[in-house]
Coordinates of C-alpha atoms and ligand atoms in Angstrom, one line a residue:
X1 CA 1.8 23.2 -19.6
X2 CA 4.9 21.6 -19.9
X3 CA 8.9 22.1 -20.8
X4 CA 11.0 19.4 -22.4
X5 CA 14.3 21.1 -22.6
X6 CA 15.9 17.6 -21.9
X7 CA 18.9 16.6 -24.0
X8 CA 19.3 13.6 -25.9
X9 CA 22.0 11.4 -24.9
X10 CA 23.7 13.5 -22.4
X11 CA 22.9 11.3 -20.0
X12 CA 23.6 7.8 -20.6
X13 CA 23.6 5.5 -17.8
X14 CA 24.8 1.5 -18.3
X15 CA 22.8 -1.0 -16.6
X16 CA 24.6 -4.1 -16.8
X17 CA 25.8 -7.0 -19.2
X18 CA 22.2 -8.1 -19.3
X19 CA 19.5 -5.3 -20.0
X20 CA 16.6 -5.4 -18.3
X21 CA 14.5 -2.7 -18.9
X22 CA 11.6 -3.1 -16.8
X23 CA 10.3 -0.1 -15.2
X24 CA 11.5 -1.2 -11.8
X25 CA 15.0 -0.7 -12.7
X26 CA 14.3 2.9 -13.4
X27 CA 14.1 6.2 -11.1
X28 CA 10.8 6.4 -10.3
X29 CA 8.5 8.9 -8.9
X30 CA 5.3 8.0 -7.4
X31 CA 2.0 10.2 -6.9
X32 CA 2.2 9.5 -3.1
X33 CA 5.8 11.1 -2.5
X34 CA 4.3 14.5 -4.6
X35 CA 1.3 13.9 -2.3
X36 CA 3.8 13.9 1.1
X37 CA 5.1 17.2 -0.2
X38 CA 2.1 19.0 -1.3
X39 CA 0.8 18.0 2.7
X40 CA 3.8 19.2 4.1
X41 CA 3.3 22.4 6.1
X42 CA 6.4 24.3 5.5
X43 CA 5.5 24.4 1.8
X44 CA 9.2 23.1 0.9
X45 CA 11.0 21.7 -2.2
X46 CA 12.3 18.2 -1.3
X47 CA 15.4 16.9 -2.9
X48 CA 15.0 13.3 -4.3
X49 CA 18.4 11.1 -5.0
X50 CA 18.5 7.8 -6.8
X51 CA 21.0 5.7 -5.3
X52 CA 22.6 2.8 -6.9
X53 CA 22.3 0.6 -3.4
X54 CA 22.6 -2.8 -5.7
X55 CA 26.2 -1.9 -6.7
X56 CA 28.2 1.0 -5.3
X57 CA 26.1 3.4 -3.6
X58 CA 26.4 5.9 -6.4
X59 CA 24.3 8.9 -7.3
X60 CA 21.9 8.1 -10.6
X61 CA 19.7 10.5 -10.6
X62 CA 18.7 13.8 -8.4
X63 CA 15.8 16.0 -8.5
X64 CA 14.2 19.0 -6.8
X65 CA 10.6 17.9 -6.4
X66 CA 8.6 21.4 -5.9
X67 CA 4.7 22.5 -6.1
X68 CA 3.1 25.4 -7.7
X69 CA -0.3 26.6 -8.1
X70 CA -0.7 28.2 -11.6
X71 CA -2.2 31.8 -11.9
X72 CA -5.5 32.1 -13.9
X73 CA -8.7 30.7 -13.0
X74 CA -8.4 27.1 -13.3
X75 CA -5.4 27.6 -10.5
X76 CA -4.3 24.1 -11.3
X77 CA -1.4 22.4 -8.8
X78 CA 1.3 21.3 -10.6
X79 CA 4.6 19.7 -9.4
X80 CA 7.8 20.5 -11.2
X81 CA 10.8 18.1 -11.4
X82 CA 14.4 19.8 -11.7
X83 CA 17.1 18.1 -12.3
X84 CA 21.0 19.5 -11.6
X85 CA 21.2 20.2 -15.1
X86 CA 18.9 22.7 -15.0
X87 CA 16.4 20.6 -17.2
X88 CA 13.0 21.0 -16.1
X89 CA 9.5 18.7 -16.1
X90 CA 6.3 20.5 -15.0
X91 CA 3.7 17.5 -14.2
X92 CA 0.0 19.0 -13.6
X93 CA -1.6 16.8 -10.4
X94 CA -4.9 16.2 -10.8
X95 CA -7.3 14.9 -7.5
X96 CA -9.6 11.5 -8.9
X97 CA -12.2 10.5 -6.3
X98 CA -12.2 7.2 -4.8
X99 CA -15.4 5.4 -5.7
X100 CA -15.0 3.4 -2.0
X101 CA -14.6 5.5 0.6
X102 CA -14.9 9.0 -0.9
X103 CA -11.6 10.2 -0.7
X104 CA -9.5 11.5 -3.3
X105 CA -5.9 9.8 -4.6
X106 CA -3.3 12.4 -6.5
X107 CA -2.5 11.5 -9.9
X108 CA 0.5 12.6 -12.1
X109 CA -0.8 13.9 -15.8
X110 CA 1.5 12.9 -18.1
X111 CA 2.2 15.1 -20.5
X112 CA 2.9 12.6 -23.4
X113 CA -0.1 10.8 -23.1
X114 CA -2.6 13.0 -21.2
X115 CA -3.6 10.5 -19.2
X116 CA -3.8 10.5 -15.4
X117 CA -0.5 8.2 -13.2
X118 CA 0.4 6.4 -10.3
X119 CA 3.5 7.0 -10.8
X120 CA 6.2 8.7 -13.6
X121 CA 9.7 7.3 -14.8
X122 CA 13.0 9.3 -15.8
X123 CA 14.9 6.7 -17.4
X124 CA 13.9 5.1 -20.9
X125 CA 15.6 2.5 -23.5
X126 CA 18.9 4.6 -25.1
X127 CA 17.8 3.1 -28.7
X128 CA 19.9 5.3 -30.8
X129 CA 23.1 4.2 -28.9
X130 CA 23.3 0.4 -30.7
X131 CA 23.3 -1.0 -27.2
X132 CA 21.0 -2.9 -25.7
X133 CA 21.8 -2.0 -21.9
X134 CA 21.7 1.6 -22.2
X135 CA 19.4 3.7 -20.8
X136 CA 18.8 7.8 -20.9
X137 CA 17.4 10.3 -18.5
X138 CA 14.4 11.6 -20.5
X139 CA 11.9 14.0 -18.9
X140 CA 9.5 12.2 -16.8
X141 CA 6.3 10.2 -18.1
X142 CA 4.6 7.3 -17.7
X143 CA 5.7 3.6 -18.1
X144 CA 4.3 3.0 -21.3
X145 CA 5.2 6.5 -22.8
X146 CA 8.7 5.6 -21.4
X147 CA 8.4 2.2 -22.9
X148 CA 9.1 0.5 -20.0
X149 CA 7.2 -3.2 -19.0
X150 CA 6.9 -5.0 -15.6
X151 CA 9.7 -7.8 -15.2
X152 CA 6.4 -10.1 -14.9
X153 CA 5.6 -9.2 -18.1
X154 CA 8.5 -11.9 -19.3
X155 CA 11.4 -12.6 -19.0
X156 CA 14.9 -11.2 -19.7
X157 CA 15.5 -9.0 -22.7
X158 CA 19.1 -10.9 -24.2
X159 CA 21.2 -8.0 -25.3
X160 CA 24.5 -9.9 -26.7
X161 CA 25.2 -12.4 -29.3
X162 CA 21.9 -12.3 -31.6
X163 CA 23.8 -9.8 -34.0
X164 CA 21.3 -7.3 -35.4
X165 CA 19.2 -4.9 -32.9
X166 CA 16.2 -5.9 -35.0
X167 CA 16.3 -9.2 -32.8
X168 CA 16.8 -7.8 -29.5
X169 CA 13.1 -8.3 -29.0
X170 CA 14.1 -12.6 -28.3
X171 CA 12.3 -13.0 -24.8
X172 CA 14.3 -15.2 -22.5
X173 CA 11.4 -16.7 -20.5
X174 CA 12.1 -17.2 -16.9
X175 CA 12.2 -20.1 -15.3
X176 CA 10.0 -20.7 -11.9
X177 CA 8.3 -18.0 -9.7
X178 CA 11.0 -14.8 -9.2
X179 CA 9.9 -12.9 -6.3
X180 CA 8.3 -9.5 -7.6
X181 CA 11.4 -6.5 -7.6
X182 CA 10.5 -3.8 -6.1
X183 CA 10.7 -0.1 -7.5
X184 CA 13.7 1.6 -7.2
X185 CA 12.3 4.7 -5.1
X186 CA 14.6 7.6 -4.2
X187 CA 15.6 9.0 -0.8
X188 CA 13.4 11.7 0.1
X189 CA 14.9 14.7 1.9
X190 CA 13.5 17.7 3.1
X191 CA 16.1 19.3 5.1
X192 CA 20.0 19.3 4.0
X193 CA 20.6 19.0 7.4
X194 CA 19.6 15.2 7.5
X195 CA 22.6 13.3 8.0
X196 CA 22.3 11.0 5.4
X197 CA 22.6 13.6 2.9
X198 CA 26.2 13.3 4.4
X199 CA 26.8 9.4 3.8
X200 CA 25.6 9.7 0.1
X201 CA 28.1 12.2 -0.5
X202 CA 30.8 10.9 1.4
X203 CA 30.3 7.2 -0.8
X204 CA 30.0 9.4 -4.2
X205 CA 33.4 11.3 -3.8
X206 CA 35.5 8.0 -2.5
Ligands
ZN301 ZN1 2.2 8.7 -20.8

């Protein structure tokens, strides 16, 4: 079960002069923060924002993070991802035991490879625009369905001056031991009384 009522290229987001499009520079959404809300007592959607903290604070990307048990007799838990535009990504969850100490860990299904995830990314390569630092909100999936690598995986992708798109692929390899970026994880809120709700909209509107 799943919607893809996404559009293509309506939102296009610029990441800077020099692309990197490693996952951790995309809106991410990991099993654990589903897993927070399908524990939380009040049964609550929580209201995830993506805030641009590296540059000006700005909003990238929000989305009501809500669960729902199907009808029918396989009842399976889903969570579904709504974004302000109305666009809609339903995620089943499935429960994997944990070989160790016999627990179970939540994994995200995505729905473009069927495979169980950690974690599910919004953002992918924009590769019909003819730039090399444009990214799209797409539905949410995986990091390989997304396309998306780890920034250890090499170095810089060089977006300007080689000409042809063809040869964007030229790895820059970096030089020494860069410290490991971290995901970009959004703000979780589950009230719109928290006060912090306030600051992000107060830095969006100045
Ligand atoms: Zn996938």
């Amino acid at each position: 079960m799943e919607q893809r009522k996404q559009g293509r290229g309506r939102h296009q987001h610029f990441i800077g002069s020099w692309a990197r499009l490693n996952c951790e520079n995309m809106p991410v959404l990991p099993a654990w923060l589903v897993r927070s809300n399908l524990d939380d007592p009040r049964n609550i959607p929580y209201l995830l924002v993506w805030k641009d903290d590296r540059h000006d604070g700005k909003i990238m990307e929000v989305v009501r993070l809500g669960h729902f048990v199907a009808c029918g007799r396989e009842g399976n838990d889903y969570v579904e991802l709504k974004r302000t535009d109305g666009s809609t990504t339903v995620l089943r969850i499935v429960w994997q035991m944990l070989p160790r100490n016999g627990g179970r860990a939540l994994f995200l299904f995505c729905p473009w490879c069927n495979t169980p995830r950690r974690q599910v990314y919004g953002w992918e390569w924009d590769s019909v625009s003819g730039w090399s630092n444009r990214v799209r909100s797409i539905s949410w999936r995986c990091r390989s369905c997304a396309r998306l690598r780890y920034s250890s995986e090499g170095g810089y992708l060089r977006p300007t001056g080689l000409g042809r798109l063809g040869r964007l692929g030229v790895m820059l390899r970096a030089y020494g031991s860069l410290p490991r970026p971290k995901s970009w994880l959004p703000y979780v809120f589950t009230s719109i009384d928290d006060p912090r709700l306030d600051d992000i909209v107060r830095v969006n509107r100045a």
